[in-house]
Coordinates of C-alpha atoms in Angstrom, one line a residue:
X229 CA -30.8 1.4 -1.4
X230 CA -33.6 -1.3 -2.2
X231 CA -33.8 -4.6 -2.7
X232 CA -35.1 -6.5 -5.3
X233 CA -35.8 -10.3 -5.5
X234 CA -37.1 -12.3 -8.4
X235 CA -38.0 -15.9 -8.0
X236 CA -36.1 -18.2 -10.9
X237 CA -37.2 -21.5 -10.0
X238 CA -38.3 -22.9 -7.1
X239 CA -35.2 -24.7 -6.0
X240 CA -33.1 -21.7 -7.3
X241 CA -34.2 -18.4 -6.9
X242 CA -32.7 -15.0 -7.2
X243 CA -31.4 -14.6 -3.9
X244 CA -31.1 -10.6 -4.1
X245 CA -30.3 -8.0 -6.7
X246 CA -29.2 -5.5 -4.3
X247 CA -28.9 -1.5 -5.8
X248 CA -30.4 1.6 -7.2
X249 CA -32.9 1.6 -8.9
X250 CA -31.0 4.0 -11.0
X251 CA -27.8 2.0 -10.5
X252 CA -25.8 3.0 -13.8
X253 CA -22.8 0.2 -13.5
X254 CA -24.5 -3.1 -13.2
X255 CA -22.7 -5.6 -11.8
X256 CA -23.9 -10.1 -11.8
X257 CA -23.4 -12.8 -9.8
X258 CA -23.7 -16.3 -9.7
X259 CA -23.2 -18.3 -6.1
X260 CA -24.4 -21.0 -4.4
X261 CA -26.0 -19.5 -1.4
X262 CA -27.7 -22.5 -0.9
X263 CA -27.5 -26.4 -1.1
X264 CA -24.2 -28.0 -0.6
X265 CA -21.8 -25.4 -0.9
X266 CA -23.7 -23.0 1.0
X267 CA -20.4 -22.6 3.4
X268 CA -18.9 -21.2 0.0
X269 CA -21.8 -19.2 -1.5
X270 CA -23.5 -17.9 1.4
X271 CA -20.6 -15.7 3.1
X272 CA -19.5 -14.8 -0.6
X273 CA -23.4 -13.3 -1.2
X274 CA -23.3 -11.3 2.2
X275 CA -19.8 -10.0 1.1
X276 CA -21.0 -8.6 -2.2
X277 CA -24.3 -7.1 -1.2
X278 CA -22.2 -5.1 1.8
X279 CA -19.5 -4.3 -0.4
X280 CA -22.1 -2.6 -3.2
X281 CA -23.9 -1.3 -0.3
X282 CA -20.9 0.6 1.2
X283 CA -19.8 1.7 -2.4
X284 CA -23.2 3.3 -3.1
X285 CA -22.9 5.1 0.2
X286 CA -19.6 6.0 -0.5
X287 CA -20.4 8.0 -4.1
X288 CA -20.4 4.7 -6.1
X289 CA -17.5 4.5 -8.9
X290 CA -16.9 8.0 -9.8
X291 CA -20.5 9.3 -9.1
X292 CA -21.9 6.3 -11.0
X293 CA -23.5 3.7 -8.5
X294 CA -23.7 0.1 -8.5
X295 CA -26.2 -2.1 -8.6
X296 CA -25.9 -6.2 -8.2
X297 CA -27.8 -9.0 -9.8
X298 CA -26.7 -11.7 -7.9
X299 CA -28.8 -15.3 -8.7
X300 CA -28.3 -18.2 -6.1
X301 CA -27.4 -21.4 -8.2
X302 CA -27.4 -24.2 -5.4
X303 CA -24.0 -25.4 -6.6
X304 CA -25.4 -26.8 -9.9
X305 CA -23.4 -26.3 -13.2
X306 CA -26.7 -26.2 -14.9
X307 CA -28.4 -23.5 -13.0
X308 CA -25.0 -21.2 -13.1
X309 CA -24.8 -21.2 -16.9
X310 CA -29.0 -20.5 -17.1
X311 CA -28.2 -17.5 -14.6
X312 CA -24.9 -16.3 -16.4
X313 CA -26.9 -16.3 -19.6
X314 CA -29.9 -14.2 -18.1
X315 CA -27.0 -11.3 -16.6
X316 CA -25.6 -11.3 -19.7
X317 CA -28.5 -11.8 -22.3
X318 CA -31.3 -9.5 -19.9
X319 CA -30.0 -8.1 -17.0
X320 CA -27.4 -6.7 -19.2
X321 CA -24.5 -6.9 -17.2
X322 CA -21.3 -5.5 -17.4
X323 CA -19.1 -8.5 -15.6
X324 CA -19.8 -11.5 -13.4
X325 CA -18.2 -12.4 -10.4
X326 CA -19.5 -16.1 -8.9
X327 CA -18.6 -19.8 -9.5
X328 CA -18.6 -20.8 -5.8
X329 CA -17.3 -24.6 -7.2
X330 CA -14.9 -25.4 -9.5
X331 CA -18.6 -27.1 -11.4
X332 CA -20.2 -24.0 -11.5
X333 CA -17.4 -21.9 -12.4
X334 CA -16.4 -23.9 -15.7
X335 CA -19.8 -23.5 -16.6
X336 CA -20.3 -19.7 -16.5
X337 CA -16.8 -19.2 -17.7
X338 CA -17.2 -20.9 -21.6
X339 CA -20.1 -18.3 -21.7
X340 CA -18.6 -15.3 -20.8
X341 CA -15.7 -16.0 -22.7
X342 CA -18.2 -16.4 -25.8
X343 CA -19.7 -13.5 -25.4
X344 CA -16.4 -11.1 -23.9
X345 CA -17.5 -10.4 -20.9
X346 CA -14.9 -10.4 -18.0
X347 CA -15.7 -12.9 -15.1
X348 CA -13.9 -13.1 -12.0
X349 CA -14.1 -16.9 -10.3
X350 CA -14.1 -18.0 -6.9
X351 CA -12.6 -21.4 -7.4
X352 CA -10.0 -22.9 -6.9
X353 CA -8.8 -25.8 -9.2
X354 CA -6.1 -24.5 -11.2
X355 CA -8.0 -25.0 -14.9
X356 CA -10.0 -22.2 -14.3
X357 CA -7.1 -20.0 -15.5
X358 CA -4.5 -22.7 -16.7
X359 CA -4.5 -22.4 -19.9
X360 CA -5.5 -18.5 -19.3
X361 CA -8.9 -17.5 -21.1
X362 CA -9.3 -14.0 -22.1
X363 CA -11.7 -13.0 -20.2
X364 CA -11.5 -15.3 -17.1
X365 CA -9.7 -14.9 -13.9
X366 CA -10.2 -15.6 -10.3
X367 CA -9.3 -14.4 -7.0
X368 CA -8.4 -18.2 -4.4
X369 CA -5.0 -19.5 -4.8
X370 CA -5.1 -22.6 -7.5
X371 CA -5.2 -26.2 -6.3
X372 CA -1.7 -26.7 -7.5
X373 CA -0.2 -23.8 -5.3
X374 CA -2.0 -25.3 -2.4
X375 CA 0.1 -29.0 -2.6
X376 CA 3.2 -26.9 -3.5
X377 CA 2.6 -24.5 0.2
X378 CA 2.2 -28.5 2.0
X379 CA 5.0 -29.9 0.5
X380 CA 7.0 -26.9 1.4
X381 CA 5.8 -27.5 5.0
X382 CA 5.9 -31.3 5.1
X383 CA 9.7 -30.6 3.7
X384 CA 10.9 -28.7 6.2
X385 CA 9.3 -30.9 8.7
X386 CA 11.8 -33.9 7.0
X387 CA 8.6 -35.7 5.8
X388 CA 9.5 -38.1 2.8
X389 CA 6.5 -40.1 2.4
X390 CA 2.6 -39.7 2.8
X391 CA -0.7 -40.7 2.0
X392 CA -3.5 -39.0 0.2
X393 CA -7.2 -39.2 0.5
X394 CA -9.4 -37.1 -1.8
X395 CA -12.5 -36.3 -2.6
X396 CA -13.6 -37.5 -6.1
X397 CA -15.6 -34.0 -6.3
X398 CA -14.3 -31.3 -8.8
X399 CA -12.0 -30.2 -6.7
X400 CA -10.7 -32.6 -4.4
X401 CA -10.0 -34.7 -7.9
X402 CA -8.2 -31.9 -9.3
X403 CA -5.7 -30.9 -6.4
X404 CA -5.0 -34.9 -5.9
X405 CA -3.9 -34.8 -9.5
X406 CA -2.4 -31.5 -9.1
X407 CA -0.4 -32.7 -5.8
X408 CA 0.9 -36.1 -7.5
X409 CA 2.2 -33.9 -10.7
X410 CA 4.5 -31.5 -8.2
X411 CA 4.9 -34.1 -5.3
X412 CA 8.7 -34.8 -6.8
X413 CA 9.8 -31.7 -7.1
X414 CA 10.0 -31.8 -3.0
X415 CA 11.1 -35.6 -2.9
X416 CA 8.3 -36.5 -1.5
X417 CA 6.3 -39.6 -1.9
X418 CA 2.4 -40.9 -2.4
X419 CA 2.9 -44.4 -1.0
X420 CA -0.9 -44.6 -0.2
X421 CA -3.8 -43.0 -2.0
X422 CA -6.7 -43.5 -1.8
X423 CA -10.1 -41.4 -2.3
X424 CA -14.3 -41.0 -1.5
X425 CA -17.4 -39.3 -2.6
X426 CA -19.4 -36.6 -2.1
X427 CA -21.7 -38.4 -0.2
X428 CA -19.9 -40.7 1.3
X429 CA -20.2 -40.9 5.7
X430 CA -17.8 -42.8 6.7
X431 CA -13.7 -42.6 5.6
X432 CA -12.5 -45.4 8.2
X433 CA -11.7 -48.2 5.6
X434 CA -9.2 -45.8 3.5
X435 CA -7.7 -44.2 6.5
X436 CA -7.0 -47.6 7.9
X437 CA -5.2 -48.5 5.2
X438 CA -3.3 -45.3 5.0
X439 CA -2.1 -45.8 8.6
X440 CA -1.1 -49.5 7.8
X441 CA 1.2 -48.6 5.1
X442 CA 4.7 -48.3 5.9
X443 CA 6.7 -45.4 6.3
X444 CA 3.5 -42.9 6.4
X445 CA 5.1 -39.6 8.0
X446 CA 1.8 -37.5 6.9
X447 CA -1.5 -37.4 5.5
X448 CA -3.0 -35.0 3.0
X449 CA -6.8 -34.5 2.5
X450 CA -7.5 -32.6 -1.2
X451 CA -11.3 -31.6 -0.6
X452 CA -13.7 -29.6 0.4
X453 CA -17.3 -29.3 1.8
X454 CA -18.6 -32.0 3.9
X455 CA -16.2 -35.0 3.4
X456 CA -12.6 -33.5 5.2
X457 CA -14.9 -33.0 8.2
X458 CA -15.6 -36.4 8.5
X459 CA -12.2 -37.9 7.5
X460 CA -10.6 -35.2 10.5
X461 CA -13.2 -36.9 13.0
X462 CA -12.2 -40.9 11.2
X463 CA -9.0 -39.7 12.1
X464 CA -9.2 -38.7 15.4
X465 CA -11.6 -41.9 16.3
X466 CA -9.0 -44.3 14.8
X467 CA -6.6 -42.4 16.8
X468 CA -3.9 -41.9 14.4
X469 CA -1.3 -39.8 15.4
X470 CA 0.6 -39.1 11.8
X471 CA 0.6 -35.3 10.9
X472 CA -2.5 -34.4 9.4
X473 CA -2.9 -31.7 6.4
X474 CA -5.9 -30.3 5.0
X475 CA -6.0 -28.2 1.7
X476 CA -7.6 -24.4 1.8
X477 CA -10.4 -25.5 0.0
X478 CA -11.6 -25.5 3.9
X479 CA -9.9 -22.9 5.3
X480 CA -13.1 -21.2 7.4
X481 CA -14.3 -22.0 11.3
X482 CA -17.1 -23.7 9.9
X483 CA -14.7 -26.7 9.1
X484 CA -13.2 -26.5 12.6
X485 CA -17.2 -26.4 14.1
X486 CA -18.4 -29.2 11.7
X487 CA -15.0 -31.2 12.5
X488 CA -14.5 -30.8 16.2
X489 CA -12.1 -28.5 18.2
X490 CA -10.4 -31.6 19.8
X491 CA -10.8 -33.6 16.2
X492 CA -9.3 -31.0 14.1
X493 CA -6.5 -30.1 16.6
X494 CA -3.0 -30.0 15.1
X495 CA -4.6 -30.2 11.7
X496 CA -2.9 -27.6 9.5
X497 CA -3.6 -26.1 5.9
X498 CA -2.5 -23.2 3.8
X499 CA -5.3 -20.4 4.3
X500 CA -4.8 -16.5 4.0
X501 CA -3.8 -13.1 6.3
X502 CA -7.9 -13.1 7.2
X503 CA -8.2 -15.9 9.6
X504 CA -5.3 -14.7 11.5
X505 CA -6.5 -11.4 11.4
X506 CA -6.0 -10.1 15.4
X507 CA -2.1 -12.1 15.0
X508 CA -1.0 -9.2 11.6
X509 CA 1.9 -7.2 13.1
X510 CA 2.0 -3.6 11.9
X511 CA 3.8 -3.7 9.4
X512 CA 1.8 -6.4 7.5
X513 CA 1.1 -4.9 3.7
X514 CA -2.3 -6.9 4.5
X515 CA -3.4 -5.7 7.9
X516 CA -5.6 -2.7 6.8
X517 CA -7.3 -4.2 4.0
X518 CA -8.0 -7.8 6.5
X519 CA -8.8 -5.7 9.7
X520 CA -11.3 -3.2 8.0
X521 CA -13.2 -6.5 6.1
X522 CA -13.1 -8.2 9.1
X523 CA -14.8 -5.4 11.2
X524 CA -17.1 -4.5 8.9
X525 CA -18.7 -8.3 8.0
X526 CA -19.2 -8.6 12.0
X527 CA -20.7 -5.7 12.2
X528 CA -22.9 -6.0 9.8
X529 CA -24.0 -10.0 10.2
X530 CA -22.7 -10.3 14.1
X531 CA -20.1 -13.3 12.5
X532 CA -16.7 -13.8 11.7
X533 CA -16.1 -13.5 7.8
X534 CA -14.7 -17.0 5.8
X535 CA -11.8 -16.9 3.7
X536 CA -14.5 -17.8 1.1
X537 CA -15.9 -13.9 1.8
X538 CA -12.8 -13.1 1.6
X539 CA -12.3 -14.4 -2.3
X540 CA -15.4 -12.3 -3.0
X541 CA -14.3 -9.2 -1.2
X542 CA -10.9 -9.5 -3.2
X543 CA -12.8 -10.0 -6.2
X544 CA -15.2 -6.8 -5.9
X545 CA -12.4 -5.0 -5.1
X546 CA -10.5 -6.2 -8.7
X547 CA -13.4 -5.6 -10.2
X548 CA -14.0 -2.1 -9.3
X549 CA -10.7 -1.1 -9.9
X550 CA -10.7 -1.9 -12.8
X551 CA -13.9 -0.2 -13.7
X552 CA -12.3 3.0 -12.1
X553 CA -8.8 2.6 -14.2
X554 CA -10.6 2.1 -17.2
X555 CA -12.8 5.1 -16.9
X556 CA -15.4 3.1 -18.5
X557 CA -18.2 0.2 -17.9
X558 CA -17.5 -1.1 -21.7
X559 CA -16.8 -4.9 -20.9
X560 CA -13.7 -4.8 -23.0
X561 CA -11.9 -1.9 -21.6
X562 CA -12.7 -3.8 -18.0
X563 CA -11.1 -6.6 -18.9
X564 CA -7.7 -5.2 -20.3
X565 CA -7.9 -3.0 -17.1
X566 CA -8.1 -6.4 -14.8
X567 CA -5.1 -8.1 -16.7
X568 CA -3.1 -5.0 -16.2
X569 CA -3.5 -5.1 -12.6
X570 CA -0.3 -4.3 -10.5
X571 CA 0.1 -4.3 -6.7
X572 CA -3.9 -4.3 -5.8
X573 CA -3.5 -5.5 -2.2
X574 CA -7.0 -8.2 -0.7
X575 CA -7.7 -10.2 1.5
X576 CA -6.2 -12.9 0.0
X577 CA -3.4 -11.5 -1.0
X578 CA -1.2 -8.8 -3.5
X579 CA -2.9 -9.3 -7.1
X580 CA -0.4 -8.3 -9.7
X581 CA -1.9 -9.7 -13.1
X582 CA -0.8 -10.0 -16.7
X583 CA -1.3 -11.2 -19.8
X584 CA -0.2 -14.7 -18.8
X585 CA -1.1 -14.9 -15.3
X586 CA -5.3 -13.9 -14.4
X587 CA -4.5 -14.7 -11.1
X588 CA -1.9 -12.7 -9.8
X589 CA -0.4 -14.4 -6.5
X590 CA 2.4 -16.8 -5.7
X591 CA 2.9 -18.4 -2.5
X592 CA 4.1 -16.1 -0.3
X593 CA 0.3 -14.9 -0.2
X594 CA -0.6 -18.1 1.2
X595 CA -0.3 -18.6 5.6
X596 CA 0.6 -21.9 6.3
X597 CA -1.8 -22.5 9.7
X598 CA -2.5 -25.0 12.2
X599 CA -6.0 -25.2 14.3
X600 CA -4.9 -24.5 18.0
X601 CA -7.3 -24.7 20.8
X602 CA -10.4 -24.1 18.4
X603 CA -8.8 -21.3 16.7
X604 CA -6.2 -20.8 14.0
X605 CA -2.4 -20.1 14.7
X606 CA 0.5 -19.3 12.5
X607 CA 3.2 -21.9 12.1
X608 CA 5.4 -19.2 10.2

């Protein structure tokens, strides 16, 4: 198989088209493999060129092999719709996978919804497929299912009453909103809220004020990237001993290494079957499909995979099933062939799609987790 890279712009560039040169089923991406979502983009790039890799190796789909033209976007909105346009317009692509953000994913989806090709996101705020788009669907659980797991959590725990901090980025502003709309239907509370930005360093001022409310029995942090890092470690220095939940949106032990071990410990979040891989029992519908990902990225890049890979993996996998069902690369025929999806088991989860739903999980695909010595444990 070769490799192919083309240079875009200096900033963002191509990051790797890998394939065939005769590749017949041609496959695009858009991810941010570099800048500040790089902890997305990057493990979601490596998951695709093994995955296309293996599949070539394998036969391809039905004899016909695969070729990806994957374009790193940095994480701007900007750059992903330039790229999705290129795929589309002159790499002539068949279906996108990408959107590493919520920013970037809004962005490539209006196009490909425009011009009927099927796109499979890697985002998580809940708009991405709420109201459903023809041709759109994604593989993380939404932002809204995320507060709904907590508040399940914080329920059974007896919390009542809790404070939020969020990040004002795409996502963080969306789950916040997301967690406020739902927060009643589990009697619970926001008696505190408050909120930072993307670049801001220092979170002492809001969680001081969080811990000086009364009645606080938990905090939640909507967010991802940099910021819950540094709020875990505000927390930890200010010594607060409320509960502390983080969303999935940094569910990967590169938030545990950015945070701290002793920082992060206790902190939970609702994350998927792959960061517990070695703790599956047998019988777990999601231990073959988790185990074999999980060998095969360490083997191949000597790390443990992210349940950001994971969304990737999950999504190549829809994605060529539903090239193989419909017996055809005609953009259309992939598309009705993703909605009809039915029992597909990932890494992330059992997809069962339809014509109202272009996800296809609930919550009992979510793991509600807790960081434990530096690792991850299951609290179910």
């Amino acid at each position: 198989m070769t490799i192919r890279t083309t240079t875009a712009l200096l900033t963002c560039a191509a990051i790797a088209a890998a394939g065939t040169a005769g590749a017949e089923i041609r496959l695009g991406a858009s991810l941010s493999a570099t800048g500040g979502a790089a902890f997305l983009g990057d493990p979601e790039a490596k998951t695709l060129e093994m995955l296309v890799e293996q599949l070539n190796e394998e036969g391809g789909i039905d004899g016909e092999e695969v070729e990806l033209i994957l374009y790193d976007d940095g994480g701007d909105p900007n750059q992903a719709r330039t790229f999705a346009t290129r795929l589309i317009e002159d790499d002539e692509v068949v279906a996108i996978i990408g959107g590493s953000t919520t920013g970037t994913t809004m962005s490539i989806a209006s196009l490909a919804e425009d011009e009927g090709i099927p796109f499979i996101s890697l985002a998580g705020a809940i708009q991405i497929i709420d109201p459903v788009r023809e041709y759109v669907f994604k593989t993380p659980h939404t932002d809204r299912m995320a507060c709904e797991k907590i508040f399940e959590d914080m329920q059974a725990r007896g919390f009542t009453t809790i404070g939020m901090i969020s990040g004002t980025d795409g996502f963080g502003a969306s789950m916040q909103a997301q967690c406020k709309e739902v927060a009643g239907d589990y009697d619970i509370e926001i008696a505190a809220d408050e909120t930072y930005g993307p670049q801001d360093a220092d979170m002492t001022p809001q969680l001081t004020r969080i811990r000086n409310t009364d009645g606080i029995d938990a905090i939640l942090n909507p967010g991802f990237g940099q910021g819950p890092a540094i709020v875990t470690r505000n927390y930890s220095q200010l010594g607060i001993d409320t509960p502390f939940y983080q969303s999935h949106g940094v569910a990967s032990d590169a938030f545990i290494e950015l945070a701290g071990a002793s920082e992060s410990e206790g902190v939970r979040l609702p994350g998927t079957a792959l960061l517990i891989a070695d703790l599956l029992e047998e019988g777990d519908p999601q231990r073959e499909v988790v185990t074999s990902y999980n060998d095969a990225y360490r083997e191949q890049y000597g790390e443990a995979p992210s349940t950001f890979g994971g969304y990737a993996h999950d999504a190549f996998l829809l994605m060529t099933n539903a090239i193989r069902e419909a017996g055809s690369d005609d953009p259309d025929a992939i598309r009705d062939a993703l909605e009809a999806t039915d029992g597909l088991v990932g890494t992330t989860g059992t997809y069962t799609m339809s014509e109202e739903d272009h996800l296809g999980l609930d919550l009992s695909a979510f793991r509600m987790l807790e960081i434990t010595d530096g690792g991850w444990s299951s609290v179910e």
